[in-house]
Tab-separated table of C-alpha atoms and ligand atoms in Angstrom:
chain	number	residue	atom	x	y	z
A	1	UNK	CA	16.587	-22.211	-35.664
A	2	UNK	CA	16.154	-23.525	-39.228
A	3	UNK	CA	15.166	-21.499	-42.237
A	4	UNK	CA	11.223	-22.301	-42.656
A	5	UNK	CA	9.049	-20.753	-39.769
A	6	UNK	CA	6.685	-23.792	-39.885
A	7	UNK	CA	9.345	-26.014	-39.310
A	8	UNK	CA	11.278	-24.572	-36.742
A	9	UNK	CA	11.981	-26.306	-33.258
A	10	UNK	CA	13.394	-25.665	-30.167
A	11	UNK	CA	13.948	-27.351	-27.070
A	12	UNK	CA	11.495	-27.049	-24.254
A	13	UNK	CA	10.621	-28.096	-20.598
A	14	UNK	CA	7.027	-28.860	-21.087
A	15	UNK	CA	4.260	-30.666	-18.839
A	16	UNK	CA	1.401	-32.739	-20.246
A	17	UNK	CA	-0.115	-32.720	-17.127
A	18	UNK	CA	-0.150	-31.350	-13.519
A	19	UNK	CA	2.210	-32.911	-10.921
A	20	UNK	CA	5.483	-32.740	-9.339
A	21	UNK	CA	8.904	-32.104	-11.212
A	22	UNK	CA	8.774	-35.507	-12.842
A	23	UNK	CA	5.872	-34.159	-14.922
A	24	UNK	CA	8.259	-31.867	-16.608
A	25	UNK	CA	10.410	-33.465	-19.340
A	26	UNK	CA	12.744	-31.664	-22.176
A	27	UNK	CA	10.795	-32.179	-25.562
A	28	UNK	CA	11.394	-30.571	-28.976
A	29	UNK	CA	8.862	-27.924	-29.385
A	30	UNK	CA	7.705	-25.887	-32.464
A	31	UNK	CA	9.248	-22.063	-32.104
A	32	UNK	CA	5.934	-19.865	-31.494
A	33	UNK	CA	5.333	-17.000	-33.823
A	34	UNK	CA	4.657	-13.519	-32.080
A	35	UNK	CA	0.932	-12.106	-32.776
A	36	UNK	CA	-0.241	-8.642	-32.730
A	37	UNK	CA	1.534	-6.898	-29.842
A	38	UNK	CA	3.919	-9.867	-29.056
A	39	UNK	CA	7.522	-10.223	-29.601
A	40	UNK	CA	9.592	-13.488	-29.844
A	41	UNK	CA	12.506	-13.602	-27.372
A	42	UNK	CA	15.684	-15.905	-27.388
A	43	UNK	CA	16.097	-16.706	-23.493
A	44	UNK	CA	19.373	-16.209	-22.064
A	45	UNK	CA	18.337	-16.795	-18.432
A	46	UNK	CA	14.826	-17.575	-16.619
A	47	UNK	CA	14.259	-16.866	-12.904
A	48	UNK	CA	11.945	-19.517	-11.157
A	49	UNK	CA	9.415	-18.696	-8.522
A	50	UNK	CA	6.983	-20.281	-5.949
A	51	UNK	CA	4.399	-19.252	-8.492
A	52	UNK	CA	5.942	-21.545	-11.278
A	53	UNK	CA	5.555	-24.721	-8.898
A	54	UNK	CA	1.848	-23.782	-8.303
A	55	UNK	CA	0.977	-23.736	-11.534
A	56	UNK	CA	3.186	-26.827	-12.115
A	57	UNK	CA	0.947	-28.798	-9.735
A	58	UNK	CA	-2.380	-27.060	-10.301
A	59	UNK	CA	-2.715	-26.345	-6.651
A	60	UNK	CA	-4.886	-25.179	-5.127
A	61	UNK	CA	-7.254	-26.175	-7.739
A	62	UNK	CA	-8.629	-22.804	-8.208
A	63	UNK	CA	-5.531	-22.044	-10.247
A	64	UNK	CA	-6.858	-24.352	-13.111
A	65	UNK	CA	-9.569	-22.167	-13.803
A	66	UNK	CA	-6.896	-19.547	-15.057
A	67	UNK	CA	-4.368	-22.265	-16.100
A	68	UNK	CA	-6.529	-24.807	-17.638
A	69	UNK	CA	-8.752	-27.257	-16.267
A	70	UNK	CA	-7.550	-30.567	-17.359
A	71	UNK	CA	-3.729	-29.805	-18.212
A	72	UNK	CA	-2.001	-26.246	-18.125
A	73	UNK	CA	-2.762	-24.587	-21.353
A	74	UNK	CA	0.871	-23.144	-21.512
A	75	UNK	CA	2.862	-26.459	-20.973
A	76	UNK	CA	6.229	-24.573	-20.429
A	77	UNK	CA	7.224	-22.944	-16.716
A	78	UNK	CA	8.928	-19.816	-16.435
A	79	UNK	CA	7.881	-16.347	-16.038
A	80	UNK	CA	11.180	-14.361	-15.195
A	81	UNK	CA	13.169	-13.833	-18.298
A	82	UNK	CA	16.089	-11.798	-19.586
A	83	UNK	CA	16.387	-12.280	-23.186
A	84	UNK	CA	16.941	-10.867	-26.641
A	85	UNK	CA	14.432	-9.674	-28.967
A	86	UNK	CA	14.491	-11.757	-32.100
A	87	UNK	CA	10.968	-10.845	-33.822
A	88	UNK	CA	8.288	-8.423	-33.450
A	89	UNK	CA	4.667	-8.927	-34.298
A	90	UNK	CA	2.433	-6.468	-35.782
A	91	UNK	CA	1.804	-3.093	-33.767
A	92	UNK	CA	4.851	-3.662	-31.569
A	93	UNK	CA	6.434	-0.444	-30.903
A	94	UNK	CA	9.065	0.603	-28.518
A	95	UNK	CA	10.793	-2.517	-28.602
A	96	UNK	CA	13.247	-3.855	-31.609
A	97	UNK	CA	14.814	-6.903	-32.813
A	98	UNK	CA	18.361	-7.235	-30.788
A	99	UNK	CA	16.982	-5.449	-27.706
A	100	UNK	CA	18.354	-6.873	-24.291
A	101	UNK	CA	15.046	-6.968	-22.281
A	102	UNK	CA	13.717	-8.434	-18.966
A	103	UNK	CA	10.041	-9.047	-18.506
A	104	UNK	CA	7.405	-11.341	-16.667
A	105	UNK	CA	5.876	-13.457	-19.149
A	106	UNK	CA	2.524	-15.495	-18.775
A	107	UNK	CA	4.670	-18.716	-18.630
A	108	UNK	CA	6.939	-20.405	-21.371
A	109	UNK	CA	10.432	-19.475	-19.821
A	110	UNK	CA	12.210	-22.384	-19.788
A	111	UNK	CA	12.837	-22.860	-23.446
A	112	UNK	CA	15.079	-21.633	-25.948
A	113	UNK	CA	12.539	-19.163	-27.360
A	114	UNK	CA	9.288	-17.821	-25.759
A	115	UNK	CA	6.630	-15.224	-26.404
A	116	UNK	CA	5.942	-12.131	-24.530
A	117	UNK	CA	3.701	-9.236	-24.683
A	118	UNK	CA	5.773	-6.231	-25.805
A	119	UNK	CA	4.400	-3.694	-23.171
A	120	UNK	CA	5.953	-6.156	-20.211
A	121	UNK	CA	9.330	-5.902	-21.338
A	122	UNK	CA	11.818	-3.404	-20.135
A	123	UNK	CA	15.469	-2.801	-21.691
A	124	UNK	CA	18.021	-4.662	-19.363
A	125	UNK	CA	21.100	-2.047	-18.641
A	126	UNK	CA	24.128	-3.317	-20.237
A	127	UNK	CA	25.895	-3.589	-16.883
A	128	UNK	CA	23.383	-5.623	-15.211
A	129	UNK	CA	24.066	-9.634	-15.649
A	130	UNK	CA	21.277	-11.506	-17.324
A	131	UNK	CA	21.397	-14.138	-14.455
A	132	UNK	CA	20.796	-11.119	-11.832
A	133	UNK	CA	18.081	-9.513	-14.106
A	134	UNK	CA	16.034	-12.641	-14.166
A	135	UNK	CA	15.761	-12.742	-10.769
A	136	UNK	CA	14.075	-9.396	-10.458
A	137	UNK	CA	10.581	-9.407	-12.074
A	138	UNK	CA	7.945	-11.641	-9.848
A	139	UNK	CA	9.801	-11.601	-6.392
A	140	UNK	CA	11.317	-7.890	-6.496
A	141	UNK	CA	7.726	-6.550	-8.159
A	142	UNK	CA	6.074	-8.612	-5.398
A	143	UNK	CA	8.256	-6.895	-2.513
A	144	UNK	CA	7.822	-3.526	-4.262
A	145	UNK	CA	4.049	-3.684	-4.305
A	146	UNK	CA	3.780	-5.121	-0.601
A	147	UNK	CA	5.878	-2.170	0.742
A	148	UNK	CA	3.703	0.138	-1.618
A	149	UNK	CA	0.472	-1.459	0.200
A	150	UNK	CA	2.062	-1.099	3.519
A	151	UNK	CA	2.618	2.589	2.985
A	152	UNK	CA	6.475	2.119	3.520
A	153	UNK	CA	7.545	5.018	1.477
A	154	UNK	CA	10.626	6.190	-0.101
A	155	UNK	CA	13.334	7.310	2.432
A	156	UNK	CA	13.449	10.521	4.015
A	157	UNK	CA	9.715	10.859	3.622
A	158	UNK	CA	8.523	10.655	7.225
A	159	UNK	CA	9.337	8.659	10.344
A	160	UNK	CA	11.449	5.750	10.548
A	161	UNK	CA	8.672	3.068	10.406
A	162	UNK	CA	9.453	-0.298	11.997
A	163	UNK	CA	8.595	-3.017	9.612
A	164	UNK	CA	8.293	-6.815	10.288
A	165	UNK	CA	9.256	-9.236	7.339
A	166	UNK	CA	7.797	-12.914	8.131
A	167	UNK	CA	9.238	-15.242	5.521
A	168	UNK	CA	12.477	-13.176	5.121
A	169	UNK	CA	14.886	-15.624	3.439
A	170	UNK	CA	12.976	-16.514	0.053
A	171	UNK	CA	12.747	-14.807	-3.370
A	172	UNK	CA	10.166	-12.179	-2.097
A	173	UNK	CA	11.500	-11.693	1.385
A	174	UNK	CA	15.308	-11.052	0.205
A	175	UNK	CA	14.184	-8.134	-1.650
A	176	UNK	CA	11.586	-6.875	0.950
A	177	UNK	CA	14.239	-6.508	3.745
A	178	UNK	CA	16.521	-4.878	1.114
A	179	UNK	CA	14.051	-2.363	-0.174
A	180	UNK	CA	12.766	-1.455	3.250
A	181	UNK	CA	15.765	-1.248	4.854
A	182	UNK	CA	16.944	1.088	1.645
A	183	UNK	CA	13.719	3.218	2.527
A	184	UNK	CA	15.018	3.987	5.729
A	185	UNK	CA	12.999	1.451	7.835
A	186	UNK	CA	13.881	-0.558	11.063
A	187	UNK	CA	13.668	-3.867	9.528
A	188	UNK	CA	12.952	-6.921	11.891
A	189	UNK	CA	12.831	-10.041	10.134
A	190	UNK	CA	11.707	-13.717	10.688
A	191	UNK	CA	13.643	-16.567	8.989
A	192	UNK	CA	15.165	-19.969	9.551
A	193	UNK	CA	18.233	-19.751	11.928
A	194	UNK	CA	20.589	-20.851	8.980
A	195	UNK	CA	19.597	-17.642	7.315
A	196	UNK	CA	20.042	-15.266	9.825
A	197	UNK	CA	23.382	-13.950	8.795
A	198	UNK	CA	22.321	-13.521	5.133
A	199	UNK	CA	19.119	-11.464	6.073
A	200	UNK	CA	21.116	-9.132	8.527
A	201	UNK	CA	23.747	-8.513	5.794
A	202	UNK	CA	20.872	-7.531	3.755
A	203	UNK	CA	19.880	-4.758	5.935
A	204	UNK	CA	17.596	-6.556	8.759
A	205	UNK	CA	18.449	-4.766	11.907
A	206	UNK	CA	16.917	-7.704	13.968
A	207	UNK	CA	16.433	-11.426	13.223
A	208	UNK	CA	14.768	-14.165	14.678
A	209	UNK	CA	14.376	-18.033	14.214
A	210	UNK	CA	10.724	-18.635	12.933
A	211	UNK	CA	10.967	-22.229	14.265
A	212	UNK	CA	11.675	-20.701	17.707
A	213	UNK	CA	9.847	-17.247	17.750
A	214	UNK	CA	6.577	-17.145	15.943
A	215	UNK	CA	4.266	-14.145	15.779
A	216	UNK	CA	2.731	-13.302	19.008
A	217	UNK	CA	5.883	-14.229	20.935
A	218	UNK	CA	6.905	-11.530	23.483
A	219	UNK	CA	10.222	-10.962	21.449
A	220	UNK	CA	8.054	-9.504	18.819
A	221	UNK	CA	5.614	-7.170	21.261
A	222	UNK	CA	2.308	-6.148	20.692
A	223	UNK	CA	1.836	-3.163	18.503
A	224	UNK	CA	5.500	-3.080	17.950
A	225	UNK	CA	5.285	-2.695	14.129
A	226	UNK	CA	4.212	0.005	11.604
A	227	UNK	CA	3.636	-2.654	9.072
A	228	UNK	CA	4.114	-6.346	8.713
A	229	UNK	CA	4.740	-8.026	5.320
A	230	UNK	CA	3.467	-11.659	5.717
A	231	UNK	CA	5.245	-13.602	3.373
A	232	UNK	CA	4.927	-16.902	4.732
A	233	UNK	CA	1.214	-16.977	5.115
A	234	UNK	CA	1.292	-19.318	8.322
A	235	UNK	CA	0.559	-17.261	11.291
A	236	UNK	CA	-3.155	-16.781	12.692
A	237	UNK	CA	-4.722	-13.508	11.341
A	238	UNK	CA	-5.818	-12.332	14.910
A	239	UNK	CA	-2.028	-12.809	15.921
A	240	UNK	CA	-0.460	-10.932	13.157
A	241	UNK	CA	-3.136	-7.708	13.549
A	242	UNK	CA	-2.086	-7.687	17.157
A	243	UNK	CA	1.623	-6.865	15.693
A	244	UNK	CA	0.635	-3.520	14.132
A	245	UNK	CA	-0.057	-0.425	16.088
A	246	UNK	CA	-3.301	1.419	15.398
A	247	UNK	CA	-3.299	2.723	11.748
A	248	UNK	CA	-0.269	0.198	10.948
A	249	UNK	CA	-1.101	-2.374	8.430
A	250	UNK	CA	-0.237	-6.204	7.580
A	251	UNK	CA	0.341	-6.856	4.046
A	252	UNK	CA	-0.769	-10.555	3.345
A	253	UNK	CA	1.362	-11.694	0.364
A	254	UNK	CA	0.853	-15.341	0.849
A	255	UNK	CA	-1.570	-17.464	2.801
A	256	UNK	CA	-1.680	-21.378	3.053
A	257	UNK	CA	-5.164	-22.906	2.665
A	258	UNK	CA	-7.015	-25.802	1.618
A	259	UNK	CA	-6.230	-28.038	-1.389
A	260	UNK	CA	-9.279	-26.563	-3.618
A	261	UNK	CA	-9.513	-22.997	-2.635
A	262	UNK	CA	-6.146	-22.214	-1.091
A	263	UNK	CA	-6.134	-19.060	0.667
A	264	UNK	CA	-9.541	-17.826	-0.212
A	265	UNK	CA	-10.928	-18.746	3.464
A	266	UNK	CA	-8.104	-16.671	4.703
A	267	UNK	CA	-8.703	-13.996	2.657
A	268	UNK	CA	-12.304	-13.771	3.353
A	269	UNK	CA	-11.554	-13.816	7.077
A	270	UNK	CA	-8.805	-10.944	6.768
A	271	UNK	CA	-11.714	-8.903	5.232
A	272	UNK	CA	-13.974	-9.530	8.029
A	273	UNK	CA	-11.545	-8.733	10.408
A	274	UNK	CA	-10.421	-5.625	8.843
A	275	UNK	CA	-14.043	-4.114	8.332
A	276	UNK	CA	-13.611	-0.646	10.116
A	277	UNK	CA	-10.360	-1.724	11.908
A	278	UNK	CA	-7.718	0.488	13.205
A	279	UNK	CA	-5.119	-2.384	12.025
A	280	UNK	CA	-6.270	-3.616	8.844
A	281	UNK	CA	-4.989	-7.035	6.930
A	282	UNK	CA	-4.721	-6.019	3.576
A	283	UNK	CA	-4.284	-8.813	0.845
A	284	UNK	CA	-1.656	-8.377	-2.072
A	285	UNK	CA	-2.262	-9.645	-5.756
A	286	UNK	CA	0.972	-8.690	-7.453
A	287	UNK	CA	0.701	-7.818	-10.979
A	288	UNK	CA	3.241	-7.131	-13.679
A	289	UNK	CA	4.754	-3.576	-13.211
A	290	UNK	CA	7.180	-2.566	-16.057
A	291	UNK	CA	7.583	0.946	-14.091
A	292	UNK	CA	8.746	-1.271	-10.922
A	293	UNK	CA	10.743	-3.672	-12.810
A	294	UNK	CA	12.725	-0.528	-14.261
A	295	UNK	CA	13.504	0.777	-11.118
A	296	UNK	CA	14.581	-2.617	-9.631
A	297	UNK	CA	17.063	-2.803	-12.578
A	298	UNK	CA	18.414	0.805	-12.238
A	299	UNK	CA	19.097	-0.198	-8.392
A	300	UNK	CA	20.478	-3.423	-9.406
A	301	UNK	CA	22.780	-1.920	-11.922
A	302	UNK	CA	23.766	0.581	-9.429
A	303	UNK	CA	24.656	-2.102	-6.872
A	304	UNK	CA	21.986	-0.621	-4.414
A	305	UNK	CA	19.911	-3.886	-4.636
A	306	UNK	CA	21.351	-7.373	-4.886
A	307	UNK	CA	19.662	-10.100	-6.046
A	308	UNK	CA	20.643	-13.292	-3.615
A	309	UNK	CA	21.214	-15.919	-6.077
A	310	UNK	CA	21.031	-19.467	-4.327
A	311	UNK	CA	21.807	-21.428	-7.484
A	312	UNK	CA	22.288	-21.014	-11.101
A	313	UNK	CA	21.300	-24.420	-12.921
A	314	UNK	CA	22.181	-25.302	-16.660
A	315	UNK	CA	19.203	-25.557	-18.917
A	316	UNK	CA	19.727	-29.511	-18.718
A	317	UNK	CA	18.814	-29.389	-14.901
A	318	UNK	CA	15.487	-27.132	-15.156
A	319	UNK	CA	13.336	-29.982	-13.668
A	320	UNK	CA	15.797	-30.165	-10.804
A	321	UNK	CA	15.712	-26.663	-10.378
A	322	UNK	CA	11.719	-26.667	-10.265
A	323	UNK	CA	11.722	-29.342	-7.831
A	324	UNK	CA	14.090	-27.624	-5.560
A	325	UNK	CA	11.917	-24.258	-5.736
A	326	UNK	CA	8.802	-26.455	-4.991
A	327	UNK	CA	10.439	-27.604	-1.690
A	328	UNK	CA	10.057	-24.018	-0.385
A	329	UNK	CA	13.604	-23.906	1.082
A	330	UNK	CA	15.425	-21.832	-1.283
A	331	UNK	CA	17.383	-18.749	0.293
A	332	UNK	CA	16.773	-16.125	-2.446
A	333	UNK	CA	16.220	-17.295	-6.101
A	334	UNK	CA	17.239	-19.956	-8.254
A	335	UNK	CA	18.079	-19.195	-12.145
A	336	UNK	CA	18.263	-21.532	-15.240
A	337	UNK	CA	20.366	-20.384	-17.885
A	338	UNK	CA	18.732	-20.860	-21.345
A	339	UNK	CA	22.146	-22.681	-22.652
B	401	NAP	N1	0.601	-12.340	-3.192
B	401	NAP	C1	1.293	-11.996	-4.614
B	401	NAP	O1	0.843	-11.624	-5.376
B	401	NAP	C2	2.557	-13.244	-4.598
B	401	NAP	C3	3.373	-12.868	-5.397
B	401	NAP	C4	4.705	-13.889	-5.474
B	401	NAP	C5	4.774	-14.792	-4.248
B	401	NAP	N2	3.705	-14.847	-3.406
B	401	NAP	C6	3.683	-15.793	-2.626
B	401	NAP	O2	4.867	-15.434	-1.575
B	401	NAP	C7	5.300	-16.673	-0.780
B	401	NAP	C8	6.876	-16.554	-0.874
B	401	NAP	O3	7.116	-16.457	-2.379
B	401	NAP	P1	8.823	-16.731	-2.719
B	401	NAP	O4	9.262	-16.663	-3.923
B	401	NAP	O5	9.620	-15.870	-1.708
B	401	NAP	O6	9.122	-18.375	-1.746
B	401	NAP	P2	10.461	-19.198	-1.695
B	401	NAP	O7	11.643	-18.398	-2.370
B	401	NAP	O8	10.092	-20.688	-2.110
B	401	NAP	O9	10.325	-19.033	-0.147
B	401	NAP	C9	11.513	-19.855	0.676
B	401	NAP	C10	11.819	-19.461	1.982
B	401	NAP	O10	10.699	-19.450	3.072
B	401	NAP	C11	11.136	-19.713	3.732
B	401	NAP	N3	10.013	-20.143	4.906
B	401	NAP	C12	9.396	-20.964	4.972
B	401	NAP	N4	8.605	-21.269	5.845
B	401	NAP	C13	8.561	-20.122	6.446
B	401	NAP	C14	8.037	-19.560	7.558
B	401	NAP	N5	7.033	-20.386	8.185
B	401	NAP	N6	8.625	-18.399	8.241
B	401	NAP	C15	9.452	-17.973	7.630
B	401	NAP	N7	10.209	-18.285	6.579
B	401	NAP	C16	9.537	-19.409	6.125
B	401	NAP	C17	12.148	-20.986	3.636
B	401	NAP	O11	13.220	-20.733	4.923
B	401	NAP	P3	13.313	-22.109	5.597
B	401	NAP	O12	14.278	-23.086	4.455
B	401	NAP	O13	14.496	-21.865	6.713
B	401	NAP	O14	12.346	-22.907	5.736
B	401	NAP	C18	12.969	-20.298	2.523
B	401	NAP	O15	14.140	-19.487	2.644
B	401	NAP	C19	4.578	-18.079	-1.582
B	401	NAP	O16	3.472	-18.407	-1.086
B	401	NAP	C20	4.288	-17.251	-3.003
B	401	NAP	O17	3.251	-18.037	-3.565
B	401	NAP	C21	2.726	-14.152	-3.462
């Protein structure tokens, strides 16, 4: 950084319009100044998510209501950050300059510096590598909240539930399998053939190739599960519902839909099908949960949770890394180094 705040610039991957990864280009941008309640972070590593690519494309169009109608209001993608605090705004307590932190940002992570609301940040344990830490917030937090909604509690608090994870090899799925197994669940999983060994190594007792065995296939059985986490979002709702026993739950983490409204139609149908039902379909909208992130980091630092890192990309390759995530076939996480 240069000395005068107004002339400080940094490299940042920015987009001026919605589109594919070729709309994201490396530019020089002003270093932002933290407002009240915010901190300025010097990034170390940024984990990418499917959500970054939805905002990048502005699809479904509904996301533009939240992120900018004509162009993304925040031009820099990247939500999951491991970073050093370099400045704090007014009213910030509990976080100080020099702290090593991790958190879910409202975007801005594919740059040298980014702003974050102070209350979203959690101290990174010294023993946890920044790359592993940056893989945790959105995907790990979503997996955790999905298990909460499914009623899959901590190990030793009841019978051994059988849980089906559909879409087990991606960012969310690789955490969901591990966390469910750790809670004592009998985990079954649908993933691509090439990822079955990986998913079994994470704790799944049985795996199936999703291109051959789909929800509704006899291998999975009717009413065979206490909970289903639908992370792939492609199976018909009536079929998903039949998978769980009476009193069981299907948590809808994802849902494919039209270009305009995305999963809205599916969610409305889920609400109708769940009215008074014994096998409800429960949508999940995960939110930033620093309390959960702290638990995830403690597990990862203790070697009880292993973020699956598909690729660590140098900063210069950030747009290629976004393109790879946008294709939807990453096993685990892609993390971009800040420099
Ligand atoms: N509700 C929420 O709050 C929330 C929060 C976070 C994420 N999400 C959503 O959750 C979904 C998953 O996110 P993610 O980060 O895990 O995505 P991801 O990492 O991009 O998932 C990629 C993986 O999904 C697998 N896959 C693709 N289609 C599949 C199918 N039909 N059945 C089984 N596996 C399939 C791919 O395997 P192959 O290569 O073998 O195809 C790949 O390994 C996204 O739609 C995301 O938007 C929702």
